Coordinates of C-alpha atoms in Angstrom, one line a residue:
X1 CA 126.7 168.8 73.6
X2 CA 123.1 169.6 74.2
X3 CA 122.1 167.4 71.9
X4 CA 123.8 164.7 73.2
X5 CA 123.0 165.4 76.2
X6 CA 118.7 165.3 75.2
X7 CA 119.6 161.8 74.1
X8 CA 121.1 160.8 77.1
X9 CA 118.2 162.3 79.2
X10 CA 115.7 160.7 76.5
X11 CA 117.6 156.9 76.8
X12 CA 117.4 157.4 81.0
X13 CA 113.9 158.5 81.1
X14 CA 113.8 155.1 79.2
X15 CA 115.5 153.0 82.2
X16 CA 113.2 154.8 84.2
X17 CA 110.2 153.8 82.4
X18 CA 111.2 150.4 82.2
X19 CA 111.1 149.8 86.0
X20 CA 107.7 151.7 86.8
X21 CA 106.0 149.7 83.8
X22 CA 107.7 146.2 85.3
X23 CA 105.6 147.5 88.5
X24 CA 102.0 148.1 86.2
X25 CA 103.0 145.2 84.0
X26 CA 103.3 147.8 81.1
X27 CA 106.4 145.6 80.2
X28 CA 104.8 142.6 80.2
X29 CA 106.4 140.9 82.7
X30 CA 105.6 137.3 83.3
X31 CA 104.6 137.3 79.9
X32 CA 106.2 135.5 77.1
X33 CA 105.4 138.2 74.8
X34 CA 108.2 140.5 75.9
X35 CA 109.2 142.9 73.1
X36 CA 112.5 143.7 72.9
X37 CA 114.8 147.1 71.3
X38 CA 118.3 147.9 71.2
X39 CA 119.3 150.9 72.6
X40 CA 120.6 152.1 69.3
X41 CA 117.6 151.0 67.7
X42 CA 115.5 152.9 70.3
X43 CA 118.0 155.9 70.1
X44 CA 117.5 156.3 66.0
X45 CA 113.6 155.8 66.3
X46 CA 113.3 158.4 69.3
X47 CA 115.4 160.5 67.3
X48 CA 113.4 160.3 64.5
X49 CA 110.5 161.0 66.5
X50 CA 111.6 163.9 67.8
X51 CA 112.9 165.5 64.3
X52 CA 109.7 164.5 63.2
X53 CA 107.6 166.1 65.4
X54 CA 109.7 169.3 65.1
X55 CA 109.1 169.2 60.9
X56 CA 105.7 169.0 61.4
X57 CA 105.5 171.8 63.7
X58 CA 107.7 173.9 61.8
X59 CA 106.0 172.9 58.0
X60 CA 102.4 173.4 59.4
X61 CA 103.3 176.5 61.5
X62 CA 102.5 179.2 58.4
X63 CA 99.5 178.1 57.9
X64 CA 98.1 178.2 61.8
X65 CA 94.5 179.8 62.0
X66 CA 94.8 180.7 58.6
X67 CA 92.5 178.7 57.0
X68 CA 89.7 177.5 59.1
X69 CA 87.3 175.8 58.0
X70 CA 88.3 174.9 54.9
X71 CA 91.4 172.7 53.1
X72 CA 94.3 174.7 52.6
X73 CA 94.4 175.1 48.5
X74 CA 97.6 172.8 47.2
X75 CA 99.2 176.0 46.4
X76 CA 98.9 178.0 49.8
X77 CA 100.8 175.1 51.2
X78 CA 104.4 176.3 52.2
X79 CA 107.2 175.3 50.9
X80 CA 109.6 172.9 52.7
X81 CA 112.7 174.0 53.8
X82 CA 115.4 172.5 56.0
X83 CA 115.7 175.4 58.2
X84 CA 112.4 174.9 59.0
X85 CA 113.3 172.1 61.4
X86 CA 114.2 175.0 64.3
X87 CA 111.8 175.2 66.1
X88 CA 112.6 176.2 69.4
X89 CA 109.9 179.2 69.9
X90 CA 106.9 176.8 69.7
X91 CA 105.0 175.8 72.4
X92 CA 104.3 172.1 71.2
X93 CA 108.0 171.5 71.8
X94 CA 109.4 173.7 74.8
X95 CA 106.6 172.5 77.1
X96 CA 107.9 169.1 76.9
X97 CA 110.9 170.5 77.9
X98 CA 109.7 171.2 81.3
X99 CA 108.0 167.8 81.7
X100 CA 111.1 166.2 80.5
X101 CA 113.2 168.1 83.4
X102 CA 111.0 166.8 86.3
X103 CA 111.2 163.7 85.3
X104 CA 115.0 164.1 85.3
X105 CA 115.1 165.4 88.7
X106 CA 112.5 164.0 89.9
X107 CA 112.1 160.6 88.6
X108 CA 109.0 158.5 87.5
X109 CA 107.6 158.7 90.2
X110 CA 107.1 162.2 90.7
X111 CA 103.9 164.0 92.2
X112 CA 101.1 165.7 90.1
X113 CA 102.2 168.2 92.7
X114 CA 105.9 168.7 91.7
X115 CA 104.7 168.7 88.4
X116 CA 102.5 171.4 88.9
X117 CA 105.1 173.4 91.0
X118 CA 107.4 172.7 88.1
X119 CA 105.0 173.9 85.1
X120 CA 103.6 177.1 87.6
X121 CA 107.2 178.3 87.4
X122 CA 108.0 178.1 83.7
X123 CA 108.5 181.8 82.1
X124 CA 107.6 180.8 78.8
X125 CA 104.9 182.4 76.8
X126 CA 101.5 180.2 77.0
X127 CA 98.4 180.1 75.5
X128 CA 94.5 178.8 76.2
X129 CA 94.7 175.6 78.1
X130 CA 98.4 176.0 78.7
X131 CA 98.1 179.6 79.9
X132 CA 94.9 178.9 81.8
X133 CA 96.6 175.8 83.6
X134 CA 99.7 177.9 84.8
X135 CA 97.3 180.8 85.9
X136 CA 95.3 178.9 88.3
X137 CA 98.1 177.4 89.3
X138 CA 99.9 180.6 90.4
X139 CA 96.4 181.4 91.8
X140 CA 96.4 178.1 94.1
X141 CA 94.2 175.9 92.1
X142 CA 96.1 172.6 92.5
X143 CA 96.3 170.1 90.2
X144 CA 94.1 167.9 88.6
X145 CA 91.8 171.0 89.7
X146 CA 93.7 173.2 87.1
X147 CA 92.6 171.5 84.3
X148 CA 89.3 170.7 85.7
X149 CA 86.3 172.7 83.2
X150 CA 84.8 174.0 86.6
X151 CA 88.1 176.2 86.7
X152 CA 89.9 176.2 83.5
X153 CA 87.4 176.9 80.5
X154 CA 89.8 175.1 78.2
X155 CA 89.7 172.0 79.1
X156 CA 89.4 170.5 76.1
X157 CA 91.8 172.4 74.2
X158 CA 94.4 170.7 72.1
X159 CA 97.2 171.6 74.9
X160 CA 98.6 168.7 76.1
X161 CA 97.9 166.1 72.9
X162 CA 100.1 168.6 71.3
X163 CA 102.8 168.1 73.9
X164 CA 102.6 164.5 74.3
X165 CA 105.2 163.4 72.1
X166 CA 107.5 163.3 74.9
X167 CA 105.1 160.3 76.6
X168 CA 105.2 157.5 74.3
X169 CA 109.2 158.8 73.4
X170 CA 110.3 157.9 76.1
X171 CA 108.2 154.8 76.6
X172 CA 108.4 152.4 73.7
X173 CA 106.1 149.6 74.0
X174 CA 104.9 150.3 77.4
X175 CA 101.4 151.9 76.9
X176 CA 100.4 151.8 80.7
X177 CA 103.7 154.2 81.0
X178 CA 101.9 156.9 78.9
X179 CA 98.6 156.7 80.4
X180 CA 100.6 157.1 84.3
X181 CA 102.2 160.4 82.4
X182 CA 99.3 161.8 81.4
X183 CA 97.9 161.8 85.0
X184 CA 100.5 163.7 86.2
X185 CA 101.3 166.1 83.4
X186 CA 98.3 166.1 81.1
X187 CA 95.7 167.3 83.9
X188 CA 98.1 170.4 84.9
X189 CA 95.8 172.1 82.0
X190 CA 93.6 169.4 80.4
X191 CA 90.4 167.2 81.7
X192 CA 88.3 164.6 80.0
X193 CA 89.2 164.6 76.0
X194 CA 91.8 167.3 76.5
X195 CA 93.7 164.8 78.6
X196 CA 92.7 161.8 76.6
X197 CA 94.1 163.4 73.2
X198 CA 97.6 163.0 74.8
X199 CA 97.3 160.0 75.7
X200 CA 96.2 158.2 72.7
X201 CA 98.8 160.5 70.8
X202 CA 101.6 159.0 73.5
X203 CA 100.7 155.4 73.0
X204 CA 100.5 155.4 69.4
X205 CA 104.2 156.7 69.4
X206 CA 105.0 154.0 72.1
X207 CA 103.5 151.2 69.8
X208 CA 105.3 152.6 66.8
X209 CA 108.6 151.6 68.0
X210 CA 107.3 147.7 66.9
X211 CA 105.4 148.4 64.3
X212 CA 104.7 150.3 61.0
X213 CA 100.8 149.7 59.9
X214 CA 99.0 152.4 60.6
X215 CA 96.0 150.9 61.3
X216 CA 97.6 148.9 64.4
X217 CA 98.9 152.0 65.6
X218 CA 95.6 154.0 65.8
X219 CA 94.1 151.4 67.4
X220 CA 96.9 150.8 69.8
X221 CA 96.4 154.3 71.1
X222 CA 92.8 154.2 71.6
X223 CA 93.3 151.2 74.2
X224 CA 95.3 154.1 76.2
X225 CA 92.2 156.2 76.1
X226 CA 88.0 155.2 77.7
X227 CA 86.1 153.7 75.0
X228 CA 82.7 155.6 75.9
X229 CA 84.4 159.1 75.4
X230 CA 83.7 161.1 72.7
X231 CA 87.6 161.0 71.6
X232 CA 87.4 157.3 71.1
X233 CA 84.2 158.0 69.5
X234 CA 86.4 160.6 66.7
X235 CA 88.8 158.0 66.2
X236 CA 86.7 155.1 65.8
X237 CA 84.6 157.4 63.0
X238 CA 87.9 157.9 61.5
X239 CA 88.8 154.1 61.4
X240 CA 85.2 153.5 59.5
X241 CA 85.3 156.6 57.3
X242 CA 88.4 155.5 56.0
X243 CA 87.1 152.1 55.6
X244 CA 84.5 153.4 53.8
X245 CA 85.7 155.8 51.7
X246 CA 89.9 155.0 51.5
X247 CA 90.5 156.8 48.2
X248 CA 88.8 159.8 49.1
X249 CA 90.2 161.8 51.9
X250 CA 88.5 165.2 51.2
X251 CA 85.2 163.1 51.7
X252 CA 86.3 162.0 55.4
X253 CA 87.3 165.3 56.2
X254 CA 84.1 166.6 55.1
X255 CA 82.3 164.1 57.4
X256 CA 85.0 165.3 60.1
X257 CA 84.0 168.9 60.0
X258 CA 80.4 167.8 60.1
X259 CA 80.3 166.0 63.1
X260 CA 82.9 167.7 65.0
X261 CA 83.0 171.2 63.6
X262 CA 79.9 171.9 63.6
X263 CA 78.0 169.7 65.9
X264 CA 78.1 172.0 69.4
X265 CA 77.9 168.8 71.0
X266 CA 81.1 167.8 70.2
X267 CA 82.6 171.3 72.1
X268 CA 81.3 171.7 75.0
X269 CA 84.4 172.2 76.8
X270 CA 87.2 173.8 74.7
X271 CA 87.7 177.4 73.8
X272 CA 84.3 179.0 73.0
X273 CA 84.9 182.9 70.7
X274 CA 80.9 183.0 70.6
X275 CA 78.6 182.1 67.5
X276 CA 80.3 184.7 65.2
X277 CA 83.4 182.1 65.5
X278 CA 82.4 179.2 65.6
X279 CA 84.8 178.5 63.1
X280 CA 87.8 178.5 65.3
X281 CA 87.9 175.3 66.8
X282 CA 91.0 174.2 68.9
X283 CA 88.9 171.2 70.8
X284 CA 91.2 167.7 70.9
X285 CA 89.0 165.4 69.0
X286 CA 88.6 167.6 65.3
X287 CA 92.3 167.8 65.7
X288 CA 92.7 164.0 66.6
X289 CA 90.3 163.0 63.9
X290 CA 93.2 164.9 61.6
X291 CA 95.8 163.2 63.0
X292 CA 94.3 159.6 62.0
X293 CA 93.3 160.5 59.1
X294 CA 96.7 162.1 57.5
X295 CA 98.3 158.2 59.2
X296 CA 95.3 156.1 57.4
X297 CA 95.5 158.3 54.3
X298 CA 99.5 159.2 54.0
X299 CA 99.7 155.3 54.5
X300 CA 103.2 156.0 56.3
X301 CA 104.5 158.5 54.0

């Protein structure tokens, strides 16, 4: 029942989405370039989605903060199990939840403030840009404030890109749709390339429900995001490293933890644990730049 019940909340949020991007012209409206899904075509491929976001969580959980720094030796990596797929104490899922509820009460058109209201009374364990959002929000920081780097010293932080599934789910084909979502949920905890992580991680889901190069895809979600930030900067060094070098992942990640590991630059406003840590680095664009790459180089495996 509660499954069918996500799907029914999942294909509504979709009828909902479909009239606020007729009114940005995320749909395309006027234009004879329409693209068009069946419901039960949408329904398997946000399904999918979903599971899929849920393996990845639950495969790559083991090895979180384990091995920083470095590539995780082919024998360290876990072993897949089936049972793996519950993951229902995991932050990258249940916040979505909450999101996912406003919008059900609350339609599309639902305030940043609502949203705030919403995510300030979740009981849910939380951590850096998450918990830092929630506090300041208890504390009377409204939103976009709470995710602002003058208050929340995560900013940066990975947070919402690893929540934003739900975006681009619920909004196939309609990119503008994603980016509106991201205003109102995204800056409860993020700013700047915190926020624009989500967003380009939204609308490469929502252009994946029309099309399967991977290329495309990445560069789909990039138009979601500004191009003089230094996340469209990461992704576009992705795109040419893997031009440059596409048999040879290990080298792109090298260049990856060059630039954005260790260049201070490049982490100005996510967590900071001080010189002696410098390898834990939870900032949006290194974990981006992963992203892209495992999509160029997995080659939709």
């Amino acid at each position: 029942m509660a499954k069918d019940a996500l799907i029914t909340l999942m294909i509504v949020a979709v009828g909902l989405a479909l009239v606020a991007g007729c009114r940005t012209g995320a749909t395309g409206a006027g234009d004879t370039n329409v693209r068009r899904i069946t419901v039960a075509e949408y329904a398997d491929k946000m399904k999918a989605g979903w599971i899929g976001q849920m393996a990845g969580v639950g495969w790559g959980g083991p090895t979180e903060f384990k091995f920083k720094g470095e590539i995780i030796p082919e024998d360290k990596m876990p072993v897949w199990k089936p049972e793996k797929i519950n993951q229902f104490r995991q932050d990258d899922i249940y916040v979505e939840m909450t999101f996912m509820r406003t919008l059900e009460l609350y339609g599309m058109d639902v305030s940043i403030r609502q949203a705030g209201i919403d995510f300030a009374n979740s009981g849910y364990p939380l951590w850096h840009a998450n918990r830092a959002g929630r506090t300041l929000l208890r504390g009377g920081i409204a939103p976009p404030d709470s995710g602002h780097p003058e208050f929340n010293k995560h900013a940066d932080d990975i947070d919402y890109q690893i929540e934003a599934d739900y975006s681009g789910l619920i909004a196939p084909g309609m990119p503008n749709v994603v980016i509106e979502l991201g205003e109102k949920f995204g800056r409860l905890m993020n700013y700047g390339d915190g926020l624009y992580g989500g967003q380009f991680v939204g609308g490469m889901y929502a252009e994946a429900f029309f099309e399967d190069d991977m290329e495309k895809i990445v560069r789909a979600g990039l138009k979601c995001i500004p191009a003089g930030s230094q996340y469209a900067e990461c992704i576009r060094d992705v795109l040419a490293w893997h031009k440059q070098y596409p048999d040879d992942w290990q080298r792109t990640w090298q260049l990856i933890e060059d630039k954005y590991q260790d260049n201070p630059d490049y982490r100005r406003f996510s967590c900071n644990k001080g010189q002696e840590n410098m390898d834990f680095n939870i900032d949006a664009k290194i974990n981006g730049a992963y992203i892209v790459m495992g999509l160029l180089y997995g080659e939709g495996d």
